[in-house]
PDB file of C-alpha atoms and ligand atoms in Angstrom:
ATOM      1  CA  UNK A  83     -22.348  16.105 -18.021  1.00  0.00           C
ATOM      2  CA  UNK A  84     -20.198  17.310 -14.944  1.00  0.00           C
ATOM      3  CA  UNK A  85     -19.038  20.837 -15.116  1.00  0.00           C
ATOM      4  CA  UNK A  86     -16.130  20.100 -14.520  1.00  0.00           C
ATOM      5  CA  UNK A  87     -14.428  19.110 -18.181  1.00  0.00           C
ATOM      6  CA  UNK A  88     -11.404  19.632 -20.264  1.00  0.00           C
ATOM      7  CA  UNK A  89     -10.802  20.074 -23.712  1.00  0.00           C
ATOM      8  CA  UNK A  90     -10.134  16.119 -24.835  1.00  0.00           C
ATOM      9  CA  UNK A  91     -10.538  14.254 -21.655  1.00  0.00           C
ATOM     10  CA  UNK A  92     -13.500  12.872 -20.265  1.00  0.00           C
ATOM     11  CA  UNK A  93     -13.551  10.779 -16.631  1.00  0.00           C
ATOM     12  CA  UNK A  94     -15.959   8.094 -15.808  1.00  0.00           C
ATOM     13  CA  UNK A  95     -17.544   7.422 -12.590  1.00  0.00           C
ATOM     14  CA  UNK A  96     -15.925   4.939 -10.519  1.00  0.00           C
ATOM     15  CA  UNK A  97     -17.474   5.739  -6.894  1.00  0.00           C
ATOM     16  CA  UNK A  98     -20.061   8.113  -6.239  1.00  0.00           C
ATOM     17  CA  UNK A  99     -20.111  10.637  -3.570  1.00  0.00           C
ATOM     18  CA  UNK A 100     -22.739   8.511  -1.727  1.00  0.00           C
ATOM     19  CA  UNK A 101     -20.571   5.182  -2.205  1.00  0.00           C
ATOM     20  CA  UNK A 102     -17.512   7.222  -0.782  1.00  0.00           C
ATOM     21  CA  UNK A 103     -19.485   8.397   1.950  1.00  0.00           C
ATOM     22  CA  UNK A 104     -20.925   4.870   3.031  1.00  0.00           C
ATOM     23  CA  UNK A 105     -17.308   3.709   2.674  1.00  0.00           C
ATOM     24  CA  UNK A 106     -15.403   6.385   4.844  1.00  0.00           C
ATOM     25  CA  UNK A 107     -18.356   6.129   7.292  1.00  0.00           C
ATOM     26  CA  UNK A 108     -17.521   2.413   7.866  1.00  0.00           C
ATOM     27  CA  UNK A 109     -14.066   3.106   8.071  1.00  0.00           C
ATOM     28  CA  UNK A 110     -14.285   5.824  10.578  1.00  0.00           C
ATOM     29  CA  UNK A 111     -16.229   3.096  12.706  1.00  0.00           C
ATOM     30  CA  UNK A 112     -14.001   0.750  12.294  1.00  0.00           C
ATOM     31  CA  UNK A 113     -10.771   3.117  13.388  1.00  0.00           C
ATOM     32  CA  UNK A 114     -12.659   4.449  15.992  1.00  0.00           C
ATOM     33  CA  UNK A 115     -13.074   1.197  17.516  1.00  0.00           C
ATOM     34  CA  UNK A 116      -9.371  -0.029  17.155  1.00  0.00           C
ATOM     35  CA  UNK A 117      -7.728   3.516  18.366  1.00  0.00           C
ATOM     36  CA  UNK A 118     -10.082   3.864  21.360  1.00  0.00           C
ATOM     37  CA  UNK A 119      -7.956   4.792  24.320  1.00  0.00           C
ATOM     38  CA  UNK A 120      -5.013   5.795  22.158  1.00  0.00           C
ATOM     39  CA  UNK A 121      -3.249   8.595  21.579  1.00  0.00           C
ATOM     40  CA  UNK A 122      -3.991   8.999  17.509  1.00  0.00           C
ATOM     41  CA  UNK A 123      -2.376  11.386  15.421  1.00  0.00           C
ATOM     42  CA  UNK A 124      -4.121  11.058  11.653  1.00  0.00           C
ATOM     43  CA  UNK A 125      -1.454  12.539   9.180  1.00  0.00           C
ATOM     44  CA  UNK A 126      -2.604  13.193   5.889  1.00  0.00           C
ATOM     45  CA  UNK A 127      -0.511  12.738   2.841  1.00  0.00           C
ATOM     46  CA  UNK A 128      -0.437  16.136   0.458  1.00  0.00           C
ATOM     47  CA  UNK A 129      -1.583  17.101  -1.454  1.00  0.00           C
ATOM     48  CA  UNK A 130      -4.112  14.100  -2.885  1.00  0.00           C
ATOM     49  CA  UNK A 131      -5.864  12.975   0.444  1.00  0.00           C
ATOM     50  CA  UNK A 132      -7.051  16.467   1.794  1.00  0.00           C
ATOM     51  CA  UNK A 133     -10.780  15.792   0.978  1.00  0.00           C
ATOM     52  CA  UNK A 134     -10.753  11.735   2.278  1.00  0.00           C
ATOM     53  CA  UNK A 135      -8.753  13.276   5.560  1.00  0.00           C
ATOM     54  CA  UNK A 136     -11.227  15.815   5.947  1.00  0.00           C
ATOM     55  CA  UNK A 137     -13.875  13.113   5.812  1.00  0.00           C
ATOM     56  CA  UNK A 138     -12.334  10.453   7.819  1.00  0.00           C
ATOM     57  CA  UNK A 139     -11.564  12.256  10.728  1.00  0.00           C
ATOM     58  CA  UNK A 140     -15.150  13.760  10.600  1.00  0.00           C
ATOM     59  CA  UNK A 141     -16.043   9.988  10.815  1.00  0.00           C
ATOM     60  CA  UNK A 142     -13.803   8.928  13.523  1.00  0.00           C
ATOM     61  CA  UNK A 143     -15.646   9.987  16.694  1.00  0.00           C
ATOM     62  CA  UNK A 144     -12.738   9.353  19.053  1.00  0.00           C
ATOM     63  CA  UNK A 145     -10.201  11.558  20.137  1.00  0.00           C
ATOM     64  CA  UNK A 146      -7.297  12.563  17.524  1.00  0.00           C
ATOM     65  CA  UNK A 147      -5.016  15.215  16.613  1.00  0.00           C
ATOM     66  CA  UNK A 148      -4.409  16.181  12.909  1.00  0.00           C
ATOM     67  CA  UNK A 149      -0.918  16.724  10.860  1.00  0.00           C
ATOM     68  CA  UNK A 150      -0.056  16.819   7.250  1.00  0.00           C
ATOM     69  CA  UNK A 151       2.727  15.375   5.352  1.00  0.00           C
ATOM     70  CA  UNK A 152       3.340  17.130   1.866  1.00  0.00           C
ATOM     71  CA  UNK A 153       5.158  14.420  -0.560  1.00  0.00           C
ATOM     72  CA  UNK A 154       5.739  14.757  -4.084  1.00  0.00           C
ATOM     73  CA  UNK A 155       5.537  12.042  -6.553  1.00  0.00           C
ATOM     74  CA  UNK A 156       4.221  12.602 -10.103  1.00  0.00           C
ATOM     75  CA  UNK A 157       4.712  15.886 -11.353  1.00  0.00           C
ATOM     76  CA  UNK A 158       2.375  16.389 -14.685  1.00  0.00           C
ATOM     77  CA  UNK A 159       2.375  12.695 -16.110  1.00  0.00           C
ATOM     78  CA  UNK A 160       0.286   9.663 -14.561  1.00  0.00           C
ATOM     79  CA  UNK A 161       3.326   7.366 -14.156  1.00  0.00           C
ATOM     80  CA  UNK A 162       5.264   7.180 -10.852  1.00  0.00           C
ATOM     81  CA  UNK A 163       8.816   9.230 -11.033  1.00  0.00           C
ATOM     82  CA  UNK A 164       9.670   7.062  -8.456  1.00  0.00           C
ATOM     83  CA  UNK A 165      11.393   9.795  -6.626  1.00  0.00           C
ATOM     84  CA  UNK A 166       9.856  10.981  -3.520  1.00  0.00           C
ATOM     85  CA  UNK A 167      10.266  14.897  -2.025  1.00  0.00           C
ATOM     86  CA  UNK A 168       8.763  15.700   1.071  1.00  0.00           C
ATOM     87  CA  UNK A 169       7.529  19.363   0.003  1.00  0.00           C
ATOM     88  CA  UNK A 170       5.820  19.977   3.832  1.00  0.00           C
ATOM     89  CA  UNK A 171       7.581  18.006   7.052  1.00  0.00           C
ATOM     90  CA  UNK A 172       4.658  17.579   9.898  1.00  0.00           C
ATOM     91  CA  UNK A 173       4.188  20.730  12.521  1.00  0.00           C
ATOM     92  CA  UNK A 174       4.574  17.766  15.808  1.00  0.00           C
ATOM     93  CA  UNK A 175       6.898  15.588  17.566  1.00  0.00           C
ATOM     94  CA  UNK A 176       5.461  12.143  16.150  1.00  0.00           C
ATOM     95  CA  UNK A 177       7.649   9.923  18.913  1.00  0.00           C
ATOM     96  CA  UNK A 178       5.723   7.820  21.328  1.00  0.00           C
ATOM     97  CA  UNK A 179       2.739   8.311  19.260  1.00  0.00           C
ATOM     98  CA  UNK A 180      -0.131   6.288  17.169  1.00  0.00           C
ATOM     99  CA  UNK A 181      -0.026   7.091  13.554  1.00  0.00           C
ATOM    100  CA  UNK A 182      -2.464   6.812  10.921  1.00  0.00           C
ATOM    101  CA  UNK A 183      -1.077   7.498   7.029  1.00  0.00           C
ATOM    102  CA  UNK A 184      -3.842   9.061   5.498  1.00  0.00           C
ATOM    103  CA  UNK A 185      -2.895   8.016   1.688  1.00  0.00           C
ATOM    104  CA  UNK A 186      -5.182   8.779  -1.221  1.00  0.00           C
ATOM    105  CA  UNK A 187      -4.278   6.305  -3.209  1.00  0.00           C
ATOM    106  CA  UNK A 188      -1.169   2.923  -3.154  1.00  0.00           C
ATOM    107  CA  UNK A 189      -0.066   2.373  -6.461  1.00  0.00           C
ATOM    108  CA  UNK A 190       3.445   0.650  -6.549  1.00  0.00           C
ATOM    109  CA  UNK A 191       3.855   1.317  -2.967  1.00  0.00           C
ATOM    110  CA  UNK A 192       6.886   3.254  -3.463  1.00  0.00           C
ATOM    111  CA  UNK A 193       5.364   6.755  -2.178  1.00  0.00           C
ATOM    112  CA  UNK A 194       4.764   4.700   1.482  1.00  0.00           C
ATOM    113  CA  UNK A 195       7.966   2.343   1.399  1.00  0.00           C
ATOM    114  CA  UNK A 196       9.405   5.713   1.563  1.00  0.00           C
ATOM    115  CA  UNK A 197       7.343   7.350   4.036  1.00  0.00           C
ATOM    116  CA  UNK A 198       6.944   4.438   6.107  1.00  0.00           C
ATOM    117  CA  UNK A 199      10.778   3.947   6.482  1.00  0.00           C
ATOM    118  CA  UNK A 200      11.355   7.778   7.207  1.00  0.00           C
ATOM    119  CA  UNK A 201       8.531   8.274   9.595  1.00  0.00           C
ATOM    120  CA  UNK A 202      10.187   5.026  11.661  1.00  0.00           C
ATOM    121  CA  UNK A 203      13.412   7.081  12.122  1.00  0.00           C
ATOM    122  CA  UNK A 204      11.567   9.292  14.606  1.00  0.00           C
ATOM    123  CA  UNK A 205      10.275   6.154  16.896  1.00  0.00           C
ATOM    124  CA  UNK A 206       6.493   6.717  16.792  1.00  0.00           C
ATOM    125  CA  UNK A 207       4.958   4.031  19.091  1.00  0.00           C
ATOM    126  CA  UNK A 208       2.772   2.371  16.194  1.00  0.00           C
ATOM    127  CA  UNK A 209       2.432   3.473  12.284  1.00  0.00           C
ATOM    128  CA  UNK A 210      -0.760   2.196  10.438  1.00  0.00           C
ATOM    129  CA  UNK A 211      -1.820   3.238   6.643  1.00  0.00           C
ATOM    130  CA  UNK A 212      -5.127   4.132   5.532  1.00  0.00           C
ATOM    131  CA  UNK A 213      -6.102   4.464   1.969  1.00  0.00           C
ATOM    132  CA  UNK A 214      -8.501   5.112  -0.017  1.00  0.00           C
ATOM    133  CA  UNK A 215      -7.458   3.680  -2.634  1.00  0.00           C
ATOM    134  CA  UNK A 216      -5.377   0.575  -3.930  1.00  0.00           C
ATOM    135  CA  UNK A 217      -3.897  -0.576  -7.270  1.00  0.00           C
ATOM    136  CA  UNK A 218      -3.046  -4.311  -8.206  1.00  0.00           C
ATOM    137  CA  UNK A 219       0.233  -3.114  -8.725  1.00  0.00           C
ATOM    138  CA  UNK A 220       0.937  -2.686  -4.719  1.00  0.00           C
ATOM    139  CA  UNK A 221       1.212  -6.714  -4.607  1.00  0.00           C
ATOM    140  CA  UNK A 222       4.734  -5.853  -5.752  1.00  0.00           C
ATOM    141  CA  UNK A 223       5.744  -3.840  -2.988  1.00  0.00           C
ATOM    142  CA  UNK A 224       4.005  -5.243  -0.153  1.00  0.00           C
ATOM    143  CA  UNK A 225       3.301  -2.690   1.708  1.00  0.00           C
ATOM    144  CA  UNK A 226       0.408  -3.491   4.421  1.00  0.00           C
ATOM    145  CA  UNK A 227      -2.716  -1.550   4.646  1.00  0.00           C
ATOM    146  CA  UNK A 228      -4.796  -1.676   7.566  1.00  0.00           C
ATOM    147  CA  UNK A 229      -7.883   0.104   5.915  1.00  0.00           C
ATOM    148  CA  UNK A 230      -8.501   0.370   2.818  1.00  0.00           C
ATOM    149  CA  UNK A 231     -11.691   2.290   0.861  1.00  0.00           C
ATOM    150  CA  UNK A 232     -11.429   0.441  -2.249  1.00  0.00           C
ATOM    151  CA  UNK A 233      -9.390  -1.512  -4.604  1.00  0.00           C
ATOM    152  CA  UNK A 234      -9.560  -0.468  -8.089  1.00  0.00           C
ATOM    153  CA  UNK A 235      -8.085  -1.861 -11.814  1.00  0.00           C
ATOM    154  CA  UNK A 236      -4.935  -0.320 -12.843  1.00  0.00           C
ATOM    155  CA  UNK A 237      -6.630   2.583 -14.400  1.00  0.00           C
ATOM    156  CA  UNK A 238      -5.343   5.870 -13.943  1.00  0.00           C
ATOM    157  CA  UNK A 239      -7.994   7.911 -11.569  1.00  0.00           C
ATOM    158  CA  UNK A 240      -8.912  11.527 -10.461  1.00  0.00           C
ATOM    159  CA  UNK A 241     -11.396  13.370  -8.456  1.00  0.00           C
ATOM    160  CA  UNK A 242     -11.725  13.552  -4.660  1.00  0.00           C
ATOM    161  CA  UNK A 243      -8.563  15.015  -3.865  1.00  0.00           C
ATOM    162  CA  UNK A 244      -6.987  13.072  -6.815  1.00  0.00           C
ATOM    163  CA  UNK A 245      -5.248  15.250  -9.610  1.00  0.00           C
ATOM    164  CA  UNK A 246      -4.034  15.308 -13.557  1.00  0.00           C
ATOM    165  CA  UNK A 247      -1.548  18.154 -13.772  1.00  0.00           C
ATOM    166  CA  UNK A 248      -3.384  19.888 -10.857  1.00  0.00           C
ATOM    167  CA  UNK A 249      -6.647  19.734 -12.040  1.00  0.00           C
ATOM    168  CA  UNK A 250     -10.115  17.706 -10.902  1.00  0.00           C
ATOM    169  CA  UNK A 251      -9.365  17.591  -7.657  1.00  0.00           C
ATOM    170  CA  UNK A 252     -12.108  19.421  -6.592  1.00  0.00           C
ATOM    171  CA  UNK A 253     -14.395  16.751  -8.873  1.00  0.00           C
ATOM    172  CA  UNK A 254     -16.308  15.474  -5.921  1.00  0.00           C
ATOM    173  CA  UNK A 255     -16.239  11.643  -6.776  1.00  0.00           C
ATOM    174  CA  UNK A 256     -13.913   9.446  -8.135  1.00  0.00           C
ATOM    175  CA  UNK A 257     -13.735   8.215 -11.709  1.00  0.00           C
ATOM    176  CA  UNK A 258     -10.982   6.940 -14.866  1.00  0.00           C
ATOM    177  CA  UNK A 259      -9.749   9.306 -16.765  1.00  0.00           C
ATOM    178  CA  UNK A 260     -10.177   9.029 -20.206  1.00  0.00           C
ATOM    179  CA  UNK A 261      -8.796  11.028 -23.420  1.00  0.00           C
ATOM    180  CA  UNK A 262     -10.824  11.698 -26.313  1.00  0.00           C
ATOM    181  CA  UNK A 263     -10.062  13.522 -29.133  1.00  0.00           C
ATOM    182  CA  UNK A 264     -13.681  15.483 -29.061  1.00  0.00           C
ATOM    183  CA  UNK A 265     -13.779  17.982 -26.391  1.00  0.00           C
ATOM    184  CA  UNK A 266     -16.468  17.869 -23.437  1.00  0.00           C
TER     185      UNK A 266
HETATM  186  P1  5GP B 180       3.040   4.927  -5.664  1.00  0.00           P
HETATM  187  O1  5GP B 180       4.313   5.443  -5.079  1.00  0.00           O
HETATM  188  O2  5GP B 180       2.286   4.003  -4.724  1.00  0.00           O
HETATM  189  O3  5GP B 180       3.250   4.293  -7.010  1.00  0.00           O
HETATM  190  O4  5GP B 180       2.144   6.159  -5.982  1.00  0.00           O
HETATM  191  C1  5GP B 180       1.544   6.885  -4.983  1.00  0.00           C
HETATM  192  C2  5GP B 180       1.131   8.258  -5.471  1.00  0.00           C
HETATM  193  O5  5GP B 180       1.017   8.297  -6.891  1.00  0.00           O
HETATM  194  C3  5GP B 180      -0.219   8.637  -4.943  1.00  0.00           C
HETATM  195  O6  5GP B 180      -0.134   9.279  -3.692  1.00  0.00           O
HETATM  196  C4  5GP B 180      -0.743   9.550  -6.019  1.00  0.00           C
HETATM  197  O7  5GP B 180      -0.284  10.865  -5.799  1.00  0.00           O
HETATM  198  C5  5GP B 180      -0.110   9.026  -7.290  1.00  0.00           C
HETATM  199  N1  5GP B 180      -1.011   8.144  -8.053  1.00  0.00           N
HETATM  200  C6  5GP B 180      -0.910   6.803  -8.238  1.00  0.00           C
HETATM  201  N2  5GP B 180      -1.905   6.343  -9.006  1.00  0.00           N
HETATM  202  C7  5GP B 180      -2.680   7.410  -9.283  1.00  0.00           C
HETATM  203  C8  5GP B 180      -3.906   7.573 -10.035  1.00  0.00           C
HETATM  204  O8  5GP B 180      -4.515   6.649 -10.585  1.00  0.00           O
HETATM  205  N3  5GP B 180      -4.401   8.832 -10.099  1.00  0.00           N
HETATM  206  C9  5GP B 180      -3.795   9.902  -9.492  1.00  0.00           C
HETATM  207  N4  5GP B 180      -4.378  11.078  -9.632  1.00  0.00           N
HETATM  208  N5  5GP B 180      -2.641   9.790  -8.790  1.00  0.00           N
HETATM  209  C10 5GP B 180      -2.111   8.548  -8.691  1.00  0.00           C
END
């Protein structure tokens, strides 16, 4: 059992921390490749993708500058609001620039629609989005994702950055959250 437990919920492994790791790897490679010459600013969505930013960049062996983008979106309950706040604006001048959304996870899209269309509003010279994870339920939205770590049922998911009510984020892997009415 994983120390890290709460009284009536249990999560199940989804991705290890080595099937992460051989993911984020490959996608490092891959961005690396495509950005090479570029002037890339990674900006990493708050508060869920601080662990896969810290990661990726770690994987991209090119040049880049870091931001951070604090949004807002589901407050204590595992169903979107709907209503995004940006809690943290980023610390540069994004215009004229290459930027890479670093998203933990698309669900209906609607976090990024929003981002996406705000972001454009300051003229960067390209905007890309990579997540780590994707839900079926993005097909709605249609927003486009240029890499992607994995997509995943419509279960609700936490670890690796990914919270419930603030907690298991520091869970190093991903996995479903389940409830149970037995504790650990
Ligand atoms: P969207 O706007 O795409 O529906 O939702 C995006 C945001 O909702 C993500 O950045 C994340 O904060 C949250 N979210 C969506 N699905 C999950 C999930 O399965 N687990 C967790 N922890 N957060 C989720």
């Amino acid at each position: 059992m994983y120390p890290i437990t709460y009284p009536g919920e249990k999560v199940r492994m989804l991705y290890s921390v080595e099937a992460i790791a051989a993911r984020v790897k490959a996608l490092g490679e891959q961005i690396a490749k495509e950005y090479a010459g570029k002037d890339l600013l990674t900006v990493g969505i708050l508060k869920g993708s601080f662990m896969f930013m810290a990661d990726l960049v770690r994987a991209i062996d090119a040049p880049l500058e870091v931001d951070f983008l604090g949004v807002s979106s589901y407050g204590n309950h595992t169903e979107t609001s709907g209503v995004v706040k940006i809690t943290h604006d980023l610390s540069c001048d994004i215009e004229g620039r290459h930027l890479l959304l670093v998203e933990d996870i698309v669900d209906t899209g609607l976090t990024m629609r929003y981002l996406l269309d705000f972001l454009a509003t300051r003229h960067p010279a390209s905007m890309r989005l990579c997540t780590l994870l994707e839900k079926p339920s993005n097909a709605r939205s249609e927003i486009e994702i240029a890499y992607k770590g994995f997509s995943i049922p419509n279960e609700f998911v936490v670890g690796y950055g990914l919270d419930y009510a603030g907690r298991y984020r520091n869970l190093p892997w991903v996995g479903v959250l389940e409830f149970s009415l037995t504790s650990g």
